Each structure stands twice: as structure tokens, then as C-alpha cells.
Short mmCIF file of C-alpha atoms in Angstrom, two decimals:
data_model
loop_
_atom_site.label_atom_id
_atom_site.label_comp_id
_atom_site.label_asym_id
_atom_site.label_seq_id
_atom_site.Cartn_x
_atom_site.Cartn_y
_atom_site.Cartn_z
CA MET G 1 -15.14 -19.40 -17.81
CA LYS G 2 -17.59 -22.13 -18.60
CA THR G 3 -21.02 -22.32 -17.09
CA PHE G 4 -22.70 -25.61 -16.24
CA GLN G 5 -25.14 -26.85 -18.87
CA ARG G 6 -27.33 -29.85 -18.22
CA SER G 7 -28.07 -32.38 -20.94
CA PRO G 8 -31.68 -33.67 -20.81
CA ALA G 9 -30.73 -36.72 -22.89
CA ARG G 10 -27.93 -37.61 -20.49
CA ASP G 11 -30.23 -37.19 -17.46
CA ARG G 12 -32.81 -39.45 -19.04
CA GLY G 13 -30.22 -42.05 -19.96
CA VAL G 14 -28.75 -42.18 -16.45
CA ALA G 15 -32.21 -42.38 -14.86
CA VAL G 16 -33.36 -45.18 -17.17
CA LEU G 17 -30.18 -47.13 -16.44
CA LEU G 18 -30.68 -46.78 -12.68
CA VAL G 19 -34.32 -47.87 -12.95
CA VAL G 20 -33.35 -50.92 -14.98
CA VAL G 21 -30.62 -51.82 -12.46
CA THR G 22 -33.08 -51.40 -9.55
CA LEU G 23 -35.68 -53.64 -11.21
CA ALA G 24 -33.02 -56.22 -12.09
CA ILE G 25 -31.79 -56.39 -8.49
CA THR G 26 -35.39 -56.77 -7.29
CA LEU G 27 -35.91 -59.64 -9.75
CA VAL G 28 -32.69 -61.35 -8.61
CA ASP G 29 -33.75 -60.91 -5.00
CA ALA G 30 -37.10 -62.54 -5.76
CA MET G 31 -35.39 -65.50 -7.43
CA THR G 32 -32.85 -66.17 -4.67
CA GLY G 33 -35.33 -66.33 -1.82
CA PRO G 34 -35.31 -64.69 1.61
CA GLN G 35 -31.83 -65.94 2.54
CA LEU G 36 -30.01 -63.37 0.32
CA HIS G 37 -31.09 -59.74 0.13
CA PHE G 38 -29.35 -58.03 -2.79
CA ALA G 39 -31.89 -55.23 -2.43
CA LEU G 40 -29.80 -53.82 0.40
CA PHE G 41 -27.48 -52.38 -2.26
CA MET G 42 -30.30 -50.67 -4.15
CA GLY G 43 -30.16 -47.55 -1.97
CA ILE G 44 -27.23 -46.23 -3.96
CA ALA G 45 -29.39 -45.82 -7.08
CA PRO G 46 -31.41 -42.76 -5.94
CA LEU G 47 -28.23 -41.22 -4.50
CA ILE G 48 -26.47 -41.52 -7.84
CA ALA G 49 -29.52 -39.97 -9.51
CA ALA G 50 -29.42 -37.09 -7.00
CA LEU G 51 -25.85 -36.31 -8.03
CA ARG G 52 -26.24 -36.75 -11.78
CA CYS G 53 -29.84 -36.15 -12.87
CA ALA G 54 -32.48 -33.45 -12.95
CA TYR G 55 -35.04 -33.32 -10.12
CA ARG G 56 -37.87 -35.09 -11.95
CA TRP G 57 -35.64 -37.98 -13.01
CA THR G 58 -34.27 -38.27 -9.49
CA ALA G 59 -37.86 -38.43 -8.23
CA ALA G 60 -38.63 -41.20 -10.74
CA VAL G 61 -35.63 -43.28 -9.65
CA ALA G 62 -36.47 -42.71 -5.96
CA ALA G 63 -40.09 -43.73 -6.54
CA VAL G 64 -39.09 -46.96 -8.29
CA TYR G 65 -36.64 -47.71 -5.49
CA VAL G 66 -39.27 -47.20 -2.77
CA LEU G 67 -41.86 -49.33 -4.62
CA CYS G 68 -39.35 -52.13 -5.08
CA GLN G 69 -38.43 -52.00 -1.42
CA VAL G 70 -42.10 -52.15 -0.40
CA PHE G 71 -42.59 -55.17 -2.69
CA ILE G 72 -39.54 -56.89 -1.20
CA GLN G 73 -40.59 -56.19 2.38
CA VAL G 74 -44.18 -57.33 1.86
CA ARG G 75 -43.78 -60.29 -0.50
CA LEU G 76 -40.23 -61.63 -0.28
CA VAL G 77 -39.52 -61.68 3.47
CA PRO G 78 -42.58 -63.41 5.01
CA ASP G 79 -40.64 -64.51 8.09
CA TRP G 80 -39.95 -60.97 9.20
CA SER G 81 -42.15 -59.35 11.83
CA VAL G 82 -44.48 -56.51 10.96
CA ALA G 83 -42.29 -54.10 12.89
CA SER G 84 -39.21 -55.12 10.87
CA LYS G 85 -41.10 -54.64 7.62
CA VAL G 86 -42.33 -51.19 8.71
CA VAL G 87 -38.76 -50.21 9.61
CA GLY G 88 -37.56 -51.42 6.21
CA VAL G 89 -40.23 -49.46 4.33
CA PHE G 90 -39.60 -46.37 6.47
CA GLY G 91 -35.86 -46.62 5.77
CA ALA G 92 -36.53 -46.80 2.04
CA LEU G 93 -38.72 -43.68 2.29
CA LEU G 94 -35.94 -41.85 4.14
CA VAL G 95 -33.43 -42.76 1.42
CA GLY G 96 -35.82 -41.54 -1.27
CA VAL G 97 -36.54 -38.25 0.54
CA PHE G 98 -32.83 -37.71 1.22
CA ALA G 99 -32.07 -38.22 -2.48
CA LEU G 100 -34.66 -35.57 -3.43
CA VAL G 101 -33.29 -33.09 -0.89
CA LEU G 102 -29.74 -33.76 -2.07
CA CYS G 103 -30.75 -33.25 -5.68
CA ARG G 104 -32.54 -29.98 -4.92
CA THR G 105 -29.55 -28.68 -2.96
CA ARG G 106 -27.19 -29.58 -5.80
CA LEU G 107 -29.38 -27.93 -8.42
CA ASP G 108 -29.66 -24.75 -6.33
CA ARG G 109 -25.88 -24.62 -5.98
CA GLU G 110 -25.42 -25.19 -9.70
CA ALA G 111 -27.85 -22.36 -10.46
CA LEU G 112 -26.03 -20.07 -8.05
CA TYR G 113 -22.69 -20.99 -9.61
CA ALA G 114 -24.08 -20.33 -13.09
CA ARG G 115 -25.36 -16.87 -12.09
CA THR G 116 -22.10 -16.01 -10.33
CA SER G 117 -20.08 -17.21 -13.31
CA MET G 118 -22.23 -15.15 -15.65
CA VAL G 119 -21.64 -11.98 -13.63
CA ALA G 120 -17.92 -12.67 -13.24
CA ASP G 121 -17.62 -13.43 -16.93
CA ALA G 122 -19.34 -10.15 -17.87
CA VAL G 123 -17.10 -8.15 -15.52
CA GLN G 124 -13.96 -9.79 -16.82
CA ARG G 125 -15.01 -9.28 -20.44
CA GLU G 126 -15.37 -5.56 -19.72
CA MET G 127 -11.86 -5.44 -18.31
CA LEU G 128 -10.15 -7.30 -21.14
CA ARG G 129 -11.76 -7.21 -24.56
CA GLU G 130 -12.00 -10.36 -26.60
CA LEU G 131 -9.27 -10.96 -29.14
CA PRO G 132 -8.79 -10.09 -31.91
CA LEU G 133 -8.69 -6.35 -31.30
CA THR G 134 -9.14 -3.77 -34.03
CA ALA G 135 -7.91 -0.18 -33.81
CA GLY G 136 -8.08 1.71 -37.09
CA PRO G 137 -5.97 -0.15 -39.65
CA LEU G 138 -4.30 -2.33 -37.01
CA GLU G 139 -5.39 -5.84 -36.05
CA ALA G 140 -4.19 -7.64 -32.92
CA TYR G 141 -4.68 -11.38 -32.78
CA GLY G 142 -3.44 -13.60 -30.00
CA PHE G 143 -4.44 -15.32 -26.80
CA TYR G 144 -4.50 -14.86 -23.06
CA VAL G 145 -4.34 -17.72 -20.58
CA SER G 146 -4.73 -17.09 -16.86
CA ALA G 147 -2.59 -19.17 -14.52
CA GLN G 148 -5.57 -19.39 -12.15
CA GLU G 149 -8.08 -22.00 -13.22
CA GLY G 150 -11.52 -20.65 -14.03
CA ALA G 151 -10.40 -17.02 -14.40
CA ARG G 152 -10.58 -15.06 -17.65
CA VAL G 153 -8.26 -12.32 -16.45
CA GLY G 154 -5.51 -11.94 -13.91
CA GLY G 155 -2.05 -10.41 -13.97
CA ASP G 156 -1.73 -9.61 -17.69
CA ILE G 157 -3.35 -6.68 -19.48
CA TYR G 158 -3.62 -5.51 -23.08
CA GLU G 159 -5.56 -2.94 -25.08
CA ALA G 160 -5.54 -1.21 -28.47
CA VAL G 161 -7.36 2.07 -29.12
CA GLU G 162 -7.69 4.56 -31.94
CA THR G 163 -7.06 8.10 -30.66
CA PRO G 164 -6.56 11.61 -32.08
CA HIS G 165 -2.83 11.02 -31.53
CA GLY G 166 -2.68 7.81 -33.52
CA LEU G 167 -3.22 4.16 -32.81
CA ARG G 168 -2.03 3.20 -29.36
CA LEU G 169 -1.51 -0.25 -27.90
CA VAL G 170 -0.33 -1.54 -24.54
CA ILE G 171 0.60 -4.93 -23.16
CA GLY G 172 1.49 -5.32 -19.50
CA ASP G 173 2.33 -7.80 -16.80
CA VAL G 174 1.38 -7.15 -13.18
CA GLN G 175 3.65 -8.43 -10.43
CA GLY G 176 2.04 -11.64 -9.24
CA LYS G 177 -0.47 -13.73 -11.13
CA GLY G 178 -4.12 -14.71 -11.29
CA MET G 179 -6.94 -12.95 -9.49
CA PRO G 180 -4.83 -11.32 -6.70
CA ALA G 181 -3.17 -9.13 -9.34
CA ILE G 182 -6.39 -8.06 -11.04
CA GLY G 183 -6.84 -4.85 -9.02
CA ALA G 184 -3.54 -3.32 -10.04
CA GLY G 185 -4.07 -4.44 -13.63
CA HIS G 186 -7.48 -2.81 -13.76
CA GLU G 187 -6.14 0.51 -12.46
CA VAL G 188 -3.33 0.61 -15.03
CA LEU G 189 -5.59 -0.47 -17.89
CA ALA G 190 -8.28 2.09 -17.03
CA SER G 191 -5.71 4.88 -16.85
CA PHE G 192 -4.27 3.88 -20.23
CA ARG G 193 -7.70 3.94 -21.87
CA GLU G 194 -8.28 7.44 -20.56
CA ALA G 195 -4.83 8.93 -21.07
CA ALA G 196 -4.37 7.47 -24.55
CA TYR G 197 -7.07 9.81 -25.87
CA TYR G 198 -5.93 13.02 -24.22
CA LYS G 199 -2.15 12.85 -23.83
CA ASP G 200 -0.07 13.76 -26.87
CA SER G 201 2.92 11.53 -26.09
CA LEU G 202 3.58 8.02 -24.85
CA GLU G 203 5.67 9.48 -22.05
CA ALA G 204 2.65 11.38 -20.76
CA VAL G 205 0.46 8.29 -21.06
CA ALA G 206 2.98 6.23 -19.08
CA GLU G 207 3.13 8.96 -16.42
CA ARG G 208 -0.64 8.83 -15.94
CA MET G 209 -0.50 5.05 -15.68
CA GLU G 210 2.25 5.38 -13.06
CA GLN G 211 0.16 7.84 -11.04
CA ALA G 212 -2.89 5.54 -11.13
CA LEU G 213 -0.82 2.59 -9.95
CA SER G 214 0.73 4.67 -7.16
CA ARG G 215 -2.71 5.60 -5.87
CA TYR G 216 -3.73 1.96 -5.98
CA ASN G 217 -0.64 0.91 -4.03
CA VAL G 218 -1.37 3.49 -1.34
CA ARG G 219 -4.92 2.17 -0.92
CA SER G 220 -3.69 -1.40 -0.97
CA ALA G 221 -1.09 -0.70 1.72
CA GLU G 222 -3.71 0.97 3.92
CA ARG G 223 -5.81 -2.20 3.72
CA GLY G 224 -2.83 -4.39 4.53
CA GLY G 225 -2.51 -5.57 0.92
CA GLN G 226 0.53 -5.90 -1.29
CA GLU G 227 1.98 -3.06 -3.33
CA ARG G 228 2.62 -4.08 -6.92
CA PHE G 229 4.54 -2.92 -9.96
CA VAL G 230 3.65 -3.45 -13.63
CA THR G 231 5.90 -3.96 -16.62
CA ALA G 232 4.39 -2.50 -19.77
CA LEU G 233 5.17 -1.91 -23.42
CA LEU G 234 3.40 0.95 -25.20
CA LEU G 235 3.21 1.24 -28.97
CA GLU G 236 2.03 4.25 -30.99
CA VAL G 237 1.45 4.35 -34.74
CA ARG G 238 0.92 7.78 -36.31
CA GLY G 239 0.25 6.87 -39.92
CA ALA G 240 2.95 8.15 -42.24
CA ASP G 241 4.87 9.66 -39.30
CA GLY G 242 6.14 6.25 -38.24
CA ALA G 243 5.77 4.67 -34.83
CA ASN G 244 7.02 5.06 -31.27
CA VAL G 245 7.72 2.43 -28.65
CA LEU G 246 8.07 2.92 -24.91
CA SER G 247 9.06 0.12 -22.57
CA CYS G 248 8.43 0.26 -18.84
CA GLY G 249 10.65 -2.63 -17.82
CA HIS G 250 8.87 -5.00 -20.22
CA ILE G 251 10.53 -7.82 -22.13
CA PRO G 252 11.51 -7.17 -25.79
CA TYR G 253 9.10 -7.64 -28.65
CA TYR G 254 9.63 -9.48 -31.93
CA LEU G 255 9.55 -8.01 -35.41
CA VAL G 256 8.57 -10.23 -38.32
CA ARG G 257 9.82 -8.74 -41.58
CA ASN G 258 9.99 -10.68 -44.85
CA GLY G 259 9.70 -13.95 -42.96
CA ARG G 260 12.59 -13.18 -40.61
CA ILE G 261 12.38 -12.80 -36.85
CA SER G 262 14.33 -10.18 -34.92
CA GLU G 263 14.16 -9.34 -31.24
CA ARG G 264 13.74 -5.61 -30.66
CA ASN G 265 14.65 -3.57 -27.61
CA ASP G 266 13.34 -0.21 -28.83
CA GLY G 267 12.39 2.11 -25.98
CA GLU G 268 13.95 -0.21 -23.41
CA GLY G 269 15.49 1.08 -20.21
CA GLY G 270 12.58 2.51 -18.25
CA LEU G 271 11.66 1.12 -14.87
CA PRO G 272 8.37 -0.76 -14.40
CA LEU G 273 5.31 1.27 -13.52
CA GLY G 274 5.14 1.74 -9.78
CA LEU G 275 8.93 1.93 -9.42
CA GLY G 276 9.61 5.18 -11.25
CA TRP G 277 10.22 6.96 -7.95
CA LEU G 278 13.44 4.99 -7.47
CA THR G 279 15.33 7.18 -9.95
CA GLY G 280 12.96 10.05 -10.66
CA GLU G 281 14.08 10.01 -14.29
CA GLY G 282 11.50 10.45 -17.01
CA ARG G 283 10.83 7.69 -19.48
CA GLN G 284 11.79 8.13 -23.13
CA SER G 285 10.14 6.55 -26.15
CA ALA G 286 12.04 5.46 -29.23
CA ALA G 287 11.07 6.09 -32.85
CA VAL G 288 10.85 3.11 -35.19
CA GLU G 289 10.27 2.90 -38.93
CA PRO G 290 7.87 0.03 -39.68
CA VAL G 291 7.35 -1.35 -43.16
CA ALA G 292 3.81 -1.90 -44.41
CA ASP G 293 4.04 -5.69 -44.26
CA ASP G 294 5.72 -5.88 -40.84
CA TRP G 295 4.26 -7.97 -38.06
CA ILE G 296 4.94 -7.24 -34.42
CA VAL G 297 4.63 -9.97 -31.82
CA LEU G 298 4.25 -8.85 -28.21
CA CYS G 299 4.13 -11.16 -25.23
CA THR G 300 4.53 -11.37 -21.47
CA ASP G 301 7.16 -13.36 -19.61
CA GLY G 302 4.56 -16.00 -18.82
CA VAL G 303 5.26 -17.19 -22.38
CA THR G 304 9.03 -16.81 -22.64
CA GLU G 305 9.60 -18.18 -19.12
CA ALA G 306 7.20 -21.10 -19.42
CA ARG G 307 9.11 -24.31 -18.74
CA GLY G 308 8.77 -27.73 -20.25
CA ALA G 309 9.14 -31.06 -18.52
CA ASP G 310 12.93 -30.87 -18.95
CA GLY G 311 13.11 -27.42 -17.35
CA GLU G 312 13.86 -25.60 -20.61
CA PHE G 313 12.20 -22.26 -21.40
CA TYR G 314 9.67 -22.01 -24.21
CA PRO G 315 11.57 -21.07 -27.43
CA LEU G 316 9.17 -18.45 -28.71
CA ALA G 317 11.56 -16.96 -31.29
CA ASP G 318 12.27 -20.38 -32.80
CA ARG G 319 8.57 -21.18 -32.98
CA LEU G 320 7.80 -17.86 -34.65
CA ALA G 321 10.55 -18.41 -37.22
CA ARG G 322 9.01 -21.78 -38.03
CA TRP G 323 5.48 -20.45 -38.52
CA THR G 324 5.86 -17.02 -40.16
CA HIS G 325 3.89 -18.27 -43.17
CA LEU G 326 0.73 -18.65 -41.08
CA GLU G 327 -1.99 -16.03 -40.96
CA PRO G 328 -2.23 -14.18 -37.59
CA ALA G 329 -5.33 -16.00 -36.39
CA GLU G 330 -3.85 -19.39 -37.27
CA LEU G 331 -0.49 -18.44 -35.80
CA ALA G 332 -2.13 -17.45 -32.50
CA HIS G 333 -4.02 -20.75 -32.35
CA THR G 334 -0.88 -22.74 -33.21
CA LEU G 335 1.24 -20.93 -30.61
CA ARG G 336 -1.31 -21.49 -27.86
CA ALA G 337 -1.66 -25.19 -28.63
CA ASP G 338 2.11 -25.59 -28.81
CA LEU G 339 2.60 -23.75 -25.51
CA GLU G 340 0.11 -26.02 -23.77
CA ARG G 341 1.85 -29.09 -25.18
CA PHE G 342 5.26 -27.76 -24.18
CA THR G 343 4.22 -27.11 -20.57
CA GLY G 344 1.88 -30.06 -20.28
CA GLY G 345 -0.95 -27.62 -19.53
CA ASP G 346 0.80 -26.49 -16.34
CA LEU G 347 1.41 -22.75 -16.74
CA LYS G 348 3.02 -21.12 -13.72
CA ASP G 349 2.18 -17.58 -14.76
CA ASP G 350 -0.38 -15.72 -16.86
CA ALA G 351 0.58 -15.86 -20.54
CA THR G 352 -0.34 -13.37 -23.27
CA VAL G 353 0.64 -13.11 -26.92
CA LEU G 354 -0.44 -10.31 -29.29
CA ILE G 355 0.25 -10.54 -33.02
CA VAL G 356 -0.12 -7.02 -34.43
CA ARG G 357 -0.20 -6.11 -38.09
CA ARG G 358 -1.82 -3.73 -40.50
CA SER G 359 -5.02 -5.24 -41.87
CA PRO G 360 -4.65 -6.59 -45.43
CA HIS G 361 -7.55 -4.42 -46.62
CA THR G 362 -5.88 -1.28 -45.33
CA ALA G 363 -2.52 -2.29 -46.76
CA ARG G 364 -4.03 -2.84 -50.22
CA GLN G 365 -5.91 0.43 -50.00
CA GLY G 366 -2.74 2.26 -49.01
CA ALA G 367 -0.85 0.73 -51.91
CA ALA G 368 -3.62 1.71 -54.31
CA ASP G 369 -3.65 5.27 -52.98
CA THR G 370 0.11 5.50 -53.39
CA THR G 371 -0.06 4.24 -56.97
CA GLY G 372 -2.95 6.52 -57.75
CA SER G 373 -1.14 9.53 -56.37
CA GLN G 374 1.94 8.90 -58.55
CA VAL G 375 0.08 9.07 -61.87
CA PRO G 376 -1.06 12.68 -61.60
CA GLN G 377 2.45 13.66 -60.44
CA ASP G 378 4.02 12.02 -63.48
CA GLN G 379 1.53 13.69 -65.77
CA LEU G 380 2.26 17.03 -64.11
CA SER G 381 5.99 16.59 -64.65
CA MET G 382 5.44 15.79 -68.35
CA ALA G 383 3.23 18.84 -68.73
CA ARG G 384 5.86 21.08 -67.14
CA ALA G 385 8.54 19.65 -69.43
CA ALA G 386 6.38 20.24 -72.49
CA ALA G 387 5.69 23.80 -71.41
CA ALA G 388 9.38 24.48 -70.93
#
């Protein structure tokens, strides 16, 4: 969310231009005689300054306008009565004062908007951390685009945390989009951050998230609001013990291995959070065996269901296959730019992409540790053989 920043150079440039135009019109009026009064159009100058310039520059333009009007009324229209000249001067003063009041009102509103934006931006940053995320040896690059203009967060959530039970990551999509879905998303995200540290399984974490969302839905219904469900994909990496994936009605993820893309449905089958009561069946995670150099690409359906001008869906898998040679940060930037071009900047839903991989430093360190651990073992085997 961008805050308004005023450019002093631009203010000065606009004010100088308006002053020059006002003086030029006054000069033309003096040359044409009392029959034509181009100065009647000069009143727009202080109004433009009120909408575009800082207060002091608006005051300067208004002052020049009033002085020019006084000069015109006194020197260039001798046939007018004194009363007519007084009315003309008084009207010019009213225009100048109105421009100053308008400018002050605009500046106060801009200051209020800047303060409100600053607070909203801080709150939203606390809800969703800036990408990339780092959790132990894992890095998560990507992007998040809210479908609601001016909002940093909305219906999509994501988080990665390092816990005593391993590295845990979640990506979710709240029913609905934009700011109306932020309440449910916040409840689910807060419960994940808490449960991820204390629950020893993804199933238990998902259960806590379900309970938090159920409580939110009860409160929302009591206030006449809408009950919502959340699709989510949970990922857990336990070092050498492999990884687990649990899907709560979320779309599949993509595995990038040796430059090849494959769509994965591991852990699929569970109902979205908030709808578990429909069957009463517990959710079940699935074990996966990642390779050190694997990349995992997670996303929400705001990406895969984004439509182009011809009505076609965004071909995420094809795009990933084309750009597997890119580094994660560059890939995230390329995907976001391509998605905006594909949709013409008109996203209908919140869109999130996370590109998750083991950091290169950690991967190199792990390889070095593995190599280092083999040498003593080989030496031990040789010593045992010699002793035999």
C-alpha cells in the first residue's frame, strides 16, 4: 500500500507555471482594451494550485491572482462604476480565500490518509510476513497479490516456521477474496503459528486450525456475517526423516526435480477447514521423499484459475517448465509479471505463489558433512580389515 508523497520540485514547477499564465493573461487583457476581459478565466489558476500544490505555493498563486485582478479592475476598466470594481475585487478575494481553504482541506485529508495507510500497512505486515520467508534451511520466495486494490492482504495466507517438530509451512485460500475474508484468514493463520510449535503431527495442527475457524464462524454468524471455509496445504520437513504433506481441500502443488515439473497430489482428500464436520473423518498426511535439490511450488487457485482475454486459464505448469533454470527470486518476479500480462492486470481473486527450496548454503553444507562423514567410515573399515 503506497502512501502519498509530495514532490517539492513538482509543487514549485506547477506554481511557477500558473503564475506565468496569470501574468500573461493580465498582459493580454491590458493590450486588448476594456472590450475583452480574458482575466475572467484567471480564477481557475488558484483552484488548480489548491488541488496540486503545497499550501505556501497555493498562497503565492492566489496572491498573484488577486493582485492582477485588482490591477485590472483599477487600471483597465475605467468605464466601470466604483461599485462594480469593488465587487470585482471582492470576488477575486473570495476565489483566493476559497483556494486556500480547499488546499488546506486537501492537505489535511492527505495527511489523514497517510496516517491511516501507515497503520493499516503495519497491521497487514504483522499478519503476512514479507517474502521471502526463511525457516531453518528452507527458503520460500514468491509473491502475493490481493484482488482488492490498495490491500496488502486478503483471502490468501501463508507462513513458514521452524519448530521442535521440524520445519512447517502452510499456504491457504479463504472462501471469498479481499478484505472481507481477512478475519477468517487471520484466525487460521494465528492458530497455525501457535499449533505448529506444540503439536507433534500435521493432523493435530490442522485440527487446531479447524477449531479456530469454527469459533470464528460462530462469532461471525452471531453478528450476521458470513461463515467461511479455508482450503490449506501443510508441509512438514523433519530433516533426514523426510517430509509430510497434508491437504485440506487445497489444489495440488508442483515438484521441480532435475528441471522437470510434476503435479503432486500427496495428502489430498481432506475437506477444507471449516467443513470437517460434514464427514467427521480425521485428516491424514502423506509421507514424501524429497531430494536435496528439489523445488516445491505452492499456489492458490487465484493463479491457476486466472483467465486471460480469451477466457483461457493461466498455464502455470507450462510456465514453470519454461523457467526452471531461473533462481527462485527471479522466477517469482517473472511469474508475477507474466501473470499480470496474461490477465491484463485484472485479477478476479487473490493470487499467491510460494517457491520453496533448501537454501544453497545449507545444501552445500549438508553435502560436505556427508562427504566428511564417509572418510572416517572408510578408514574404520580398512582398519578392521587389517586387524582381521
